[in-house]
Short mmCIF file of C-alpha atoms and ligand atoms in Angstrom, two decimals:
data_model
loop_
_atom_site.label_atom_id
_atom_site.label_comp_id
_atom_site.label_asym_id
_atom_site.label_seq_id
_atom_site.Cartn_x
_atom_site.Cartn_y
_atom_site.Cartn_z
CA MET A 1 21.78 28.49 6.84
CA ARG A 2 21.54 24.59 7.52
CA ALA A 3 23.13 23.36 10.04
CA MET A 4 26.21 21.47 9.91
CA GLY A 5 26.12 17.80 10.86
CA HIS A 6 22.30 18.15 10.51
CA ILE A 7 21.79 14.90 8.66
CA ARG A 8 19.54 16.44 5.61
CA ASN A 9 17.49 13.40 4.48
CA VAL A 10 16.04 14.17 0.52
CA LEU A 11 12.91 13.50 -1.76
CA LEU A 12 13.85 13.85 -5.54
CA HIS A 13 10.72 14.69 -7.39
CA GLU A 14 10.82 14.42 -11.33
CA ARG A 15 7.42 15.12 -13.38
CA ILE A 16 6.64 15.39 -16.71
CA SER A 17 3.25 16.36 -18.34
CA SER A 18 2.08 14.45 -20.56
CA ASP A 19 3.29 11.28 -23.25
CA THR A 20 4.23 13.78 -26.04
CA GLU A 21 7.31 15.44 -23.41
CA THR A 22 10.34 13.38 -24.35
CA SER A 23 10.75 10.67 -21.82
CA THR A 24 14.05 12.44 -21.97
CA SER A 25 13.24 15.21 -19.65
CA ILE A 26 12.61 12.60 -17.18
CA GLU A 27 16.05 11.42 -17.20
CA ARG A 28 17.37 15.41 -17.96
CA GLN A 29 15.42 15.92 -13.74
CA ASP A 30 16.70 13.37 -12.32
CA GLU A 31 20.91 14.33 -13.74
CA LYS A 32 20.32 17.67 -12.82
CA LEU A 33 18.91 16.25 -9.53
CA HIS A 34 21.47 13.55 -8.95
CA GLN A 35 24.64 15.60 -9.68
CA ARG A 36 23.39 18.63 -7.38
CA ALA A 37 22.45 16.36 -4.52
CA ALA A 38 26.20 14.39 -4.82
CA GLU A 39 27.83 17.76 -4.82
CA ASP A 40 25.78 18.41 -1.56
CA GLY A 41 26.62 15.56 -0.56
CA VAL A 42 22.55 14.63 1.18
CA ASN A 43 21.01 11.51 0.78
CA VAL A 44 18.64 10.88 -0.68
CA VAL A 45 16.13 8.63 0.40
CA GLY A 46 13.94 8.95 -2.72
CA VAL A 47 13.14 9.71 -6.28
CA ALA A 48 8.99 9.67 -6.60
CA VAL A 49 9.00 9.89 -10.87
CA ASP A 50 4.96 10.98 -12.01
CA ARG A 51 5.35 10.39 -15.86
CA SER A 52 2.37 11.54 -17.56
CA VAL A 53 1.10 14.09 -14.72
CA SER A 54 -0.19 18.18 -16.10
CA GLY A 55 1.56 20.82 -14.42
CA GLU A 56 -2.00 21.57 -12.37
CA VAL A 57 -2.76 17.66 -10.90
CA ASP A 58 -2.05 18.55 -7.65
CA LEU A 59 0.87 16.60 -6.23
CA TYR A 60 -1.10 14.46 -3.74
CA ARG A 61 -2.58 13.29 -5.98
CA ARG A 62 0.55 12.25 -8.07
CA PRO A 63 0.63 8.54 -7.40
CA GLU A 64 4.58 8.16 -7.07
CA LEU A 65 4.49 11.40 -4.56
CA ALA A 66 1.21 11.38 -2.50
CA PRO A 67 2.41 8.52 -0.66
CA TRP A 68 5.47 10.21 0.03
CA LEU A 69 3.04 13.63 1.24
CA SER A 70 1.21 10.12 3.97
CA GLU A 71 1.76 9.77 7.32
CA GLU A 72 3.38 7.54 7.32
CA TYR A 73 6.16 8.47 4.98
CA ARG A 74 7.19 11.84 5.65
CA GLY A 75 9.25 11.88 8.54
CA ASP A 76 11.56 9.37 6.12
CA TRP A 77 12.31 13.39 4.07
CA ASN A 78 12.46 15.88 5.24
CA GLU A 79 13.46 19.09 2.20
CA LEU A 80 11.88 18.27 -1.39
CA TRP A 81 14.12 18.75 -4.64
CA VAL A 82 12.80 20.24 -7.66
CA THR A 83 14.43 21.26 -11.14
CA ASN A 84 12.25 23.77 -11.32
CA GLN A 85 8.99 25.14 -9.94
CA ASP A 86 7.28 23.95 -12.46
CA ARG A 87 7.95 20.73 -11.25
CA LEU A 88 6.76 21.13 -8.76
CA SER A 89 3.37 22.19 -9.93
CA ARG A 90 1.76 24.86 -12.59
CA SER A 91 -0.57 25.77 -10.05
CA ASP A 92 -0.04 28.64 -7.84
CA ILE A 93 -2.94 28.08 -5.01
CA HIS A 94 -0.95 24.60 -5.44
CA VAL A 95 1.98 25.86 -4.87
CA MET A 96 1.01 28.03 -1.90
CA ALA A 97 -1.00 25.78 -0.51
CA PHE A 98 2.02 23.09 -0.14
CA VAL A 99 4.79 25.90 0.59
CA PHE A 100 2.75 26.30 3.82
CA ARG A 101 2.12 22.81 5.08
CA CYS A 102 5.99 21.85 4.07
CA LEU A 103 5.66 24.96 6.80
CA GLU A 104 3.85 23.01 9.25
CA TRP A 105 5.72 20.57 9.03
CA GLY A 106 9.14 22.16 9.66
CA LYS A 107 10.15 20.98 5.65
CA GLU A 108 12.55 22.28 3.18
CA ILE A 109 11.15 22.93 -0.48
CA VAL A 110 14.51 22.90 -2.86
CA ILE A 111 14.48 24.47 -6.58
CA LEU A 112 17.14 23.74 -7.68
CA ASP A 113 16.68 26.86 -10.96
CA ASP A 114 15.70 29.45 -8.35
CA PRO A 115 18.00 29.50 -5.05
CA GLU A 116 16.06 32.47 -3.27
CA PHE A 117 13.58 29.65 -3.05
CA THR A 118 14.21 28.24 -0.10
CA GLN A 119 14.61 31.09 1.87
CA GLN A 120 11.95 33.37 0.93
CA MET A 121 9.07 30.34 1.85
CA LYS A 122 10.13 30.45 5.41
CA THR A 123 9.39 34.76 5.10
CA PRO A 124 5.88 35.97 4.60
CA GLU A 125 7.80 38.94 2.37
CA GLY A 126 9.45 36.04 1.11
CA ARG A 127 5.87 34.12 -0.05
CA VAL A 128 4.59 36.85 -1.21
CA ILE A 129 7.22 36.96 -4.19
CA LEU A 130 7.05 32.64 -3.95
CA HIS A 131 3.36 33.68 -5.13
CA ALA A 132 3.84 35.90 -7.83
CA LYS A 133 6.34 33.79 -8.72
CA SER A 134 4.04 31.07 -9.17
CA LEU A 135 1.98 33.43 -10.79
CA GLY A 136 3.12 33.53 -14.36
CA PRO A 137 3.55 29.69 -14.76
CA ALA A 138 -0.10 29.40 -13.21
CA LYS A 139 -0.77 32.09 -16.21
CA GLU A 140 1.04 30.17 -19.05
CA LEU A 141 -1.24 27.42 -18.62
CA GLU A 142 -4.73 29.16 -18.54
CA ARG A 143 -3.79 30.29 -22.18
CA ILE A 144 -1.85 27.37 -23.33
CA LYS A 145 -4.78 25.12 -22.21
CA ALA A 146 -7.71 26.98 -23.77
CA ARG A 147 -5.77 27.44 -27.11
CA CYS A 148 -4.33 22.90 -26.56
CA ALA A 149 -8.25 22.11 -26.12
CA ASP A 150 -10.87 21.10 -28.23
CA ALA A 151 -8.85 20.12 -31.71
CA HIS A 152 -12.48 18.93 -32.44
CA GLU A 153 -13.77 22.41 -32.59
CA TRP A 154 -10.76 22.53 -35.88
CA ARG A 155 -11.16 20.10 -37.39
CA ARG A 156 -14.17 20.12 -39.00
CA LYS A 157 -13.57 24.21 -40.72
CA THR A 158 -10.26 22.60 -41.63
CA THR A 159 -8.25 20.65 -43.42
CA ARG A 160 -5.95 18.00 -43.12
CA TRP A 161 -1.89 18.28 -42.48
CA PRO A 162 0.02 17.33 -46.31
CA GLY A 163 2.91 15.21 -43.89
CA GLY A 164 5.47 15.77 -42.86
CA ILE A 165 7.32 17.69 -39.51
CA PRO A 166 4.89 20.69 -38.57
CA THR A 167 6.14 23.70 -36.78
CA PHE A 168 7.72 23.33 -33.61
CA GLY A 169 4.41 24.11 -31.29
CA TYR A 170 2.63 21.53 -33.53
CA VAL A 171 1.65 17.60 -33.73
CA PRO A 172 0.01 15.58 -35.83
CA TYR A 173 -2.63 13.33 -34.94
CA LYS A 174 -4.83 10.92 -37.03
CA VAL A 175 -8.68 10.57 -36.37
CA MET A 176 -11.19 8.16 -38.14
CA GLU A 177 -13.03 10.09 -40.92
CA ASP A 178 -15.71 8.34 -42.95
CA GLY A 179 -13.33 4.54 -42.54
CA LYS A 180 -10.42 6.05 -43.46
CA SER A 181 -6.64 7.77 -41.10
CA ALA A 182 -6.82 11.52 -41.43
CA THR A 183 -4.15 13.33 -40.12
CA TYR A 184 -4.18 17.22 -38.70
CA ILE A 185 -1.92 19.22 -36.62
CA LYS A 186 -2.46 20.96 -33.37
CA LEU A 187 -0.67 23.06 -31.05
CA ASP A 188 1.19 20.77 -28.01
CA GLU A 189 1.35 21.88 -24.13
CA ASP A 190 4.98 21.45 -24.50
CA MET A 191 6.60 22.41 -27.09
CA LEU A 192 3.87 26.11 -27.24
CA THR A 193 5.21 27.17 -22.90
CA VAL A 194 8.65 26.78 -25.62
CA LEU A 195 7.13 29.12 -27.58
CA HIS A 196 6.33 32.01 -24.83
CA ASP A 197 9.16 31.10 -23.58
CA MET A 198 10.91 32.43 -26.88
CA LYS A 199 8.36 35.43 -27.27
CA HIS A 200 9.15 36.07 -23.50
CA ARG A 201 12.92 36.04 -24.14
CA MET A 202 12.73 38.27 -27.27
CA ALA A 203 10.03 40.77 -26.69
CA VAL A 204 10.37 41.31 -22.55
CA ILE A 205 13.70 40.75 -21.52
CA GLY A 206 15.47 41.59 -24.12
CA ASP A 207 17.43 39.09 -25.12
CA THR A 208 19.17 38.34 -28.28
CA PHE A 209 18.72 35.42 -31.53
CA SER A 210 22.45 33.92 -30.05
CA GLY A 211 20.96 34.77 -26.21
CA VAL A 212 17.81 32.37 -27.38
CA THR A 213 19.98 29.62 -28.93
CA MET A 214 21.48 29.03 -26.15
CA TRP A 215 20.02 29.28 -24.08
CA LEU A 216 17.41 26.90 -25.95
CA ASN A 217 20.38 24.57 -26.49
CA LYS A 218 21.76 24.70 -23.11
CA ASN A 219 18.08 23.89 -21.75
CA GLN A 220 18.55 20.80 -24.13
CA VAL A 221 15.56 22.38 -25.55
CA LEU A 222 14.40 19.19 -28.23
CA THR A 223 13.86 20.40 -31.98
CA ALA A 224 10.53 19.76 -34.38
CA ARG A 225 12.63 17.19 -35.59
CA ASP A 226 14.38 15.30 -32.75
CA ARG A 227 10.69 14.39 -31.50
CA ALA A 228 9.53 13.65 -34.47
CA ARG A 229 12.18 11.52 -33.79
CA ILE A 230 10.12 10.25 -30.60
CA ARG A 231 7.84 10.23 -32.14
CA ALA A 232 7.99 7.78 -33.86
CA GLY A 233 9.03 5.20 -31.97
CA LYS A 234 12.95 6.28 -31.93
CA PRO A 235 15.41 8.04 -30.35
CA PRO A 236 16.54 11.65 -30.07
CA GLY A 237 19.33 13.24 -31.64
CA ARG A 238 22.10 11.91 -35.30
CA LEU A 239 23.57 8.32 -34.53
CA ASN A 240 27.45 9.40 -33.95
CA LYS A 241 28.96 6.35 -35.70
CA GLY A 242 32.22 7.34 -33.63
CA THR A 243 31.16 6.24 -30.55
CA GLY A 244 28.30 4.80 -31.27
CA GLU A 245 25.54 7.68 -29.22
CA TYR A 246 22.69 9.65 -30.14
CA VAL A 247 23.68 13.51 -30.79
CA LEU A 248 20.71 15.72 -29.71
CA GLU A 249 20.18 18.53 -33.03
CA ARG A 250 20.85 21.37 -31.85
CA TRP A 251 19.30 25.32 -32.73
CA SER A 252 21.01 27.10 -34.14
CA GLU A 253 20.40 31.29 -34.66
CA THR A 254 18.97 30.84 -38.16
CA THR A 255 16.18 27.63 -36.83
CA VAL A 256 15.53 30.45 -34.33
CA ALA A 257 15.34 33.16 -36.65
CA GLU A 258 12.91 31.84 -38.83
CA LEU A 259 10.62 30.62 -36.19
CA LEU A 260 10.03 32.61 -34.62
CA THR A 261 9.00 35.30 -37.17
CA ASN A 262 6.87 32.25 -39.34
CA GLU A 263 2.77 32.29 -40.03
CA ALA A 264 2.67 28.87 -39.52
CA LEU A 265 2.74 29.86 -35.74
CA LEU A 266 -0.18 31.03 -36.62
CA GLY A 267 -2.17 28.36 -37.79
CA TYR A 268 -1.68 29.72 -41.09
CA LYS A 269 -1.37 27.43 -43.77
CA LYS A 270 2.07 27.65 -46.23
CA HIS A 271 3.34 26.01 -49.12
CA LYS A 272 6.87 26.66 -50.33
CA GLY A 273 7.08 29.69 -47.93
CA GLU A 274 3.52 30.35 -48.96
CA VAL A 275 0.13 31.11 -47.22
CA ILE A 276 -2.23 29.67 -48.60
CA ILE A 277 -5.03 32.02 -49.82
CA GLY A 278 -7.87 29.87 -49.40
CA SER A 279 -12.03 30.36 -50.52
CA ASP A 280 -13.07 32.59 -48.73
CA GLY A 281 -10.23 34.65 -49.19
CA LYS A 282 -8.55 34.33 -46.04
CA PRO A 283 -5.55 32.82 -45.25
CA LEU A 284 -6.61 29.18 -44.87
CA LYS A 285 -6.25 28.37 -41.28
CA ILE A 286 -5.30 24.60 -39.97
CA ALA A 287 -5.13 25.15 -36.52
CA GLU A 288 -5.13 27.10 -33.39
CA ALA A 289 -2.34 30.01 -33.14
CA ALA A 290 0.22 29.54 -31.25
CA PHE A 291 -0.11 33.76 -29.85
CA ASP A 292 -2.70 35.91 -30.61
CA SER A 293 -1.92 38.84 -32.36
CA ASP A 294 -1.11 41.21 -29.91
CA GLU A 295 1.97 39.06 -28.25
CA TRP A 296 1.87 38.36 -32.71
CA ASP A 297 2.60 41.86 -33.70
CA GLU A 298 4.84 42.65 -30.73
CA LEU A 299 7.42 39.22 -31.25
CA GLN A 300 7.72 40.23 -34.63
CA ALA A 301 8.76 43.80 -33.26
CA ALA A 302 11.59 42.53 -31.52
CA CYS A 303 13.18 40.30 -33.94
CA GLN A 304 12.80 42.81 -36.66
CA ALA A 305 14.89 44.67 -34.40
CA ARG A 306 18.00 41.93 -33.28
CA ARG A 307 17.48 41.51 -37.55
CA ILE A 308 19.54 44.81 -37.43
CA THR A 309 22.54 44.41 -34.51
CA PHE A 310 22.27 40.73 -35.65
CA GLN A 311 24.74 42.10 -38.85
CA ARG A 312 26.49 44.17 -37.18
CA ARG A 313 28.05 42.23 -34.22
CA THR A 314 31.05 40.78 -34.69
CA ASN A 315 33.35 42.84 -34.90
CA ARG A 316 33.07 44.68 -31.34
CA ALA A 317 36.83 45.48 -30.75
CA ASN A 318 37.04 48.00 -33.90
CA PRO A 319 35.91 50.63 -32.57
CA LYS A 320 34.48 52.57 -35.80
CA TYR A 321 32.54 49.11 -36.35
CA GLY A 322 29.94 49.51 -39.39
CA VAL A 323 32.05 53.15 -40.09
CA VAL A 324 35.41 52.06 -41.51
CA PHE A 325 34.71 50.46 -45.09
CA CYS A 326 38.07 49.27 -47.98
CA GLY A 327 37.02 51.30 -51.02
CA GLY A 328 38.15 48.66 -52.73
CA CYS A 329 36.13 45.92 -52.67
CA ARG A 330 33.74 46.78 -49.61
CA LYS A 331 33.81 45.12 -47.69
CA GLY A 332 34.41 46.56 -43.94
CA GLY A 333 37.50 47.22 -42.69
CA THR A 334 39.25 45.41 -39.71
CA HIS A 335 41.33 47.84 -36.85
CA SER A 336 44.41 46.12 -35.61
CA GLN A 337 46.64 47.45 -33.24
CA VAL A 338 49.99 46.55 -33.88
CA LYS A 339 52.77 47.96 -31.32
CA TRP A 340 56.61 49.25 -32.23
CA LYS A 341 59.58 50.17 -29.91
CA ASP A 342 57.22 50.86 -26.93
CA ARG A 343 55.18 53.20 -28.96
CA HIS A 344 51.97 51.68 -29.52
CA TYR A 345 50.28 51.94 -33.81
CA ARG A 346 46.77 51.25 -34.91
CA TYR A 347 45.28 51.03 -38.53
CA TYR A 348 42.11 50.30 -40.49
CA ARG A 349 42.73 48.08 -43.08
CA CYS A 350 41.46 45.55 -45.06
CA ASN A 351 43.77 42.65 -45.78
CA GLY A 352 42.57 42.55 -49.94
CA SER A 353 40.36 39.81 -51.21
CA HIS A 354 42.22 37.71 -54.32
CA ALA A 355 38.30 36.98 -55.22
CA LEU A 356 36.79 40.90 -55.09
CA ARG A 357 40.59 42.07 -56.99
CA CYS A 358 41.18 44.24 -54.02
CA GLU A 359 45.27 44.62 -53.13
CA GLY A 360 44.00 45.50 -49.50
CA HIS A 361 44.78 49.28 -48.23
CA THR A 362 45.15 50.93 -45.56
CA VAL A 363 45.16 53.93 -43.06
CA ASP A 364 46.26 55.72 -40.66
CA ALA A 365 43.24 54.42 -37.43
CA ALA A 366 44.07 57.38 -35.60
CA GLU A 367 44.39 59.78 -37.95
CA ALA A 368 42.27 58.44 -39.47
CA ASP A 369 39.48 59.11 -36.63
CA LYS A 370 40.50 62.56 -36.12
CA VAL A 371 39.36 63.57 -40.19
CA MET A 372 36.28 61.17 -38.89
CA GLU A 373 35.36 63.67 -36.23
CA GLU A 374 36.39 66.34 -37.87
CA THR A 375 34.45 66.60 -40.85
CA PHE A 376 32.14 64.66 -39.43
CA LEU A 377 31.76 67.36 -36.85
CA ARG A 378 31.44 70.26 -38.99
CA GLU A 379 29.09 69.09 -41.87
CA LEU A 380 26.15 67.15 -39.63
CA GLY A 381 26.82 69.17 -36.02
CA HIS A 382 24.44 71.46 -35.74
CA GLU A 383 21.62 69.32 -38.07
CA ARG A 384 19.68 68.23 -35.41
CA VAL A 385 19.75 63.89 -34.84
CA VAL A 386 17.94 61.52 -37.49
CA LYS A 387 15.86 58.39 -35.67
CA ARG A 388 15.49 55.37 -37.49
CA VAL A 389 12.58 54.25 -35.60
CA PHE A 390 11.49 51.27 -36.65
CA GLN A 391 6.65 50.07 -38.17
CA PRO A 392 6.19 46.42 -38.85
CA GLY A 393 4.49 46.42 -41.86
CA GLU A 394 0.54 45.93 -42.33
CA ASP A 395 0.77 44.48 -45.57
CA HIS A 396 -1.86 42.69 -47.63
CA THR A 397 -1.21 43.68 -50.69
CA LYS A 398 0.79 39.31 -51.10
CA GLU A 399 -2.51 38.25 -50.38
CA LEU A 400 -4.83 40.93 -51.88
CA GLU A 401 -2.60 39.53 -55.72
CA GLN A 402 -3.84 36.23 -53.84
CA VAL A 403 -7.81 36.98 -53.42
CA ARG A 404 -7.22 38.81 -57.16
CA LYS A 405 -6.24 35.16 -58.61
CA HIS A 406 -8.46 32.88 -56.87
CA ILE A 407 -11.41 35.29 -58.34
CA LYS A 408 -9.49 34.40 -61.97
CA ARG A 409 -9.12 30.67 -61.36
CA LEU A 410 -12.55 30.75 -60.83
CA GLN A 411 -14.23 32.51 -63.34
CA ALA A 412 -11.92 30.58 -65.10
CA GLU A 413 -13.41 27.60 -64.28
CA LYS A 414 -16.81 28.70 -65.03
CA ASP A 415 -15.59 29.36 -68.43
CA ARG A 416 -14.37 26.06 -69.40
CA ALA A 417 -17.22 24.41 -67.66
CA LYS A 418 -19.55 22.29 -69.88
CA ASP A 419 -22.75 21.29 -68.72
CA TRP A 420 -23.02 24.57 -65.85
CA ASP A 421 -26.56 23.98 -63.37
CA GLU A 422 -28.29 25.81 -61.87
CA GLU A 423 -26.86 24.26 -58.79
CA ASP A 424 -23.19 24.81 -59.93
CA GLU A 425 -24.21 28.86 -60.59
CA ALA A 426 -24.99 29.92 -57.01
CA GLU A 427 -22.08 27.48 -55.83
CA TYR A 428 -20.36 29.55 -57.80
CA GLU A 429 -21.81 33.36 -56.56
CA GLU A 430 -21.12 32.52 -53.20
CA ARG A 431 -17.64 32.03 -53.99
CA LEU A 432 -17.34 34.72 -56.07
CA ASP A 433 -19.60 36.94 -53.65
CA ALA A 434 -16.71 36.10 -50.82
CA LEU A 435 -14.05 36.68 -53.23
CA ARG A 436 -15.58 39.38 -53.54
CA ALA A 437 -16.04 40.63 -50.34
CA ARG A 438 -12.98 40.18 -48.98
CA ARG A 439 -10.54 41.87 -51.88
CA ASN A 440 -12.55 44.88 -51.23
CA GLU A 441 -12.15 44.51 -47.66
CA LEU A 442 -7.73 44.24 -48.60
CA LYS A 443 -8.07 47.20 -50.69
CA LYS A 444 -9.60 49.20 -48.15
CA LEU A 445 -6.84 48.40 -45.21
CA PRO A 446 -4.49 50.57 -44.75
CA GLN A 447 -1.08 49.56 -47.38
CA ARG A 448 1.57 50.43 -45.61
CA LYS A 449 5.23 48.66 -45.94
CA ALA A 450 6.98 47.44 -42.73
CA GLY A 451 10.19 49.72 -42.90
CA TRP A 452 11.62 52.24 -40.94
CA VAL A 453 10.93 56.15 -40.42
CA ALA A 454 13.04 58.91 -39.58
CA GLN A 455 12.35 61.64 -36.50
CA ARG A 456 14.19 64.24 -36.25
CA LEU A 457 14.86 65.18 -32.21
CA LYS A 458 15.76 67.94 -30.39
CA THR A 459 19.12 66.99 -30.02
CA THR A 460 22.05 68.50 -32.44
CA TYR A 461 24.81 65.51 -33.69
CA ARG A 462 27.21 67.35 -32.13
CA GLU A 463 25.59 66.88 -28.26
CA ALA A 464 24.80 64.62 -29.17
CA TRP A 465 28.67 63.57 -30.03
CA GLU A 466 29.75 65.24 -27.01
CA GLN A 467 27.20 63.79 -24.81
CA GLY A 468 28.97 60.49 -26.04
CA ASP A 469 30.93 57.41 -25.31
CA ASP A 470 32.98 55.93 -28.07
CA ASN A 471 29.84 53.35 -28.90
CA ALA A 472 27.91 55.57 -28.54
CA ARG A 473 29.68 57.75 -31.34
CA ARG A 474 30.25 54.71 -34.23
CA LYS A 475 26.60 54.39 -33.41
CA LEU A 476 25.83 57.96 -33.89
CA LEU A 477 27.53 57.97 -37.20
CA ILE A 478 25.83 54.98 -38.55
CA SER A 479 22.52 56.31 -37.65
CA ALA A 480 23.62 59.38 -39.15
CA GLY A 481 24.48 56.93 -42.87
CA PHE A 482 27.91 58.38 -42.40
CA ARG A 483 30.79 56.27 -44.14
CA PHE A 484 34.40 56.17 -44.39
CA GLU A 485 36.59 54.68 -47.24
CA ILE A 486 40.48 53.25 -46.98
CA LEU A 487 41.69 54.11 -51.25
CA ASP A 488 44.95 54.05 -51.55
CA ASN A 489 47.58 55.73 -49.47
CA ARG A 490 50.04 55.20 -51.72
CA THR A 491 47.87 58.64 -54.27
CA GLU A 492 46.76 61.89 -53.07
CA VAL A 493 43.95 59.93 -52.33
CA PRO A 494 43.96 58.28 -49.16
CA TRP A 495 40.17 58.21 -47.76
CA MET A 496 37.36 59.40 -48.57
CA ILE A 497 34.50 59.93 -46.58
CA GLN A 498 30.01 59.49 -47.48
CA ILE A 499 27.31 61.39 -46.26
CA PRO A 500 23.52 61.62 -46.70
CA MET A 501 22.57 64.23 -49.03
CA ASP A 502 18.78 64.39 -47.24
CA LEU A 503 18.98 61.66 -44.61
CA LEU A 504 15.52 62.47 -43.26
CA ALA A 505 14.40 61.77 -47.37
CA GLU A 506 16.51 59.03 -47.44
CA ILE A 507 14.97 57.11 -44.90
CA SER A 508 11.60 57.70 -45.25
CA GLY A 509 12.41 56.82 -49.47
CA GLU A 510 11.52 59.87 -50.70
CA ALA A 511 14.61 60.54 -52.23
CA ARG A 512 17.75 57.27 -52.65
CA ASP A 513 21.33 57.01 -51.96
CA SER A 514 21.56 60.79 -52.51
CA THR A 515 26.04 60.98 -51.15
CA ARG A 516 27.92 64.42 -50.70
CA VAL A 517 31.36 63.00 -50.67
CA ILE A 518 34.66 64.61 -49.49
CA LEU A 519 38.28 64.19 -50.65
CA PRO A 520 41.23 64.78 -48.50
CA CYS A 521 41.73 67.24 -51.80
CA THR A 522 38.89 69.04 -50.67
CA LEU A 523 39.58 70.01 -46.89
CA VAL A 524 42.82 71.34 -48.24
CA ALA A 525 40.34 74.08 -50.22
ZN1 ZN B 1 39.70 45.85 -49.94
#
């Protein structure tokens, strides 16, 4: 801890890597650093702002920062502040070398996003942790550099960019070809880093679409559209006519989900939402992929798993959310609690829907819960739990279809041609051979639709029920396909329960919607 009364002379360091990274990023760093400096009441002796300086450039070679590290000006500061480690350096070697140098000089490094950094740099154990932390960005950088490199190489093999804003991760660039300007797209280092952060959150940390969305908005990560505005020399965001200020475009869960599952991130060209197949019968690649195939599969599996919970999230307070439905309109029933004369009453109810011609139904929740438990254990208790496992698909049907279409088109072209010569014939044969080879290759690949496969666990439903809390039980009911419908409580059939006849067969797609219906009268009988 720092001694009281000691004057803290602080040097702020801000950095952006390239012109494509926006200048607002500098403004954000500046704002954060100054805000914190004001909060801590320190003396800011200077601000070293390095623009267009990559994170791999050693700190001593940064035009603005370097003088502050020289013997002449070193005495002016005793703490160096940055917003995050990335701004300090993307190279583990540079980070560690700088840490040792600062120790020698008796200076501290403060990283706002990593409050432990300052203490960790002072002990050997802490420095081991720092080194591990700095390896993250370093490794990432190697990969990012490899991917961004050699856009030139790509150009020769690929086709041009037709215009419009490329998918987040890519930027258009122009070159002169035969005296004319041509546009292609390439990966952008800054956006690629964001994409990999998103993937890390989804696949490694286990964050949700909404968590990733919040993180993007909180850090004011610019959207593809706002970046395009900056490239065009305009301010990012939309003008709010009331305040006269530009408001950055916000990320939504839908855009995040769409982006992370978009095959354009594999560098494929798309048209009207479909991947275009090239003349060699393979998806037409127009840029380097943002993720390699393993990373992509991992990301897709994580996205699929999130989509399921995405839809089941909204009504947490309802202990039977996803199990109780209205029999009139099929909407999910809501759970409500009422206090009357010191007693609590709970209901599952549908408030009715004029559009769906439902007059609304209600059932006593305590009673319904009891019926559900009894029925579930009686009907399924002895059976072993069926677990759904999501299997990412291996589906080449669309691609195969497109290759077949190409072959037909090619044949039609030949049929139509009037002056077909030997050269045409040779070219035709070559293209046809390539397409047929691709077709046969695709036919041989396993065609498996992405979807759920069922597995029986060792545990029975009764055992799982007894071990679980309310939420685990709710999930168990959902996974067993158990459904409770609220009917009319003025009649003899105030509710009904549906259970799949053979869940295993249903999940594997061998049987369809064969349900067993249980009514109150069946219980009596
Ligand atoms: Zn209803």
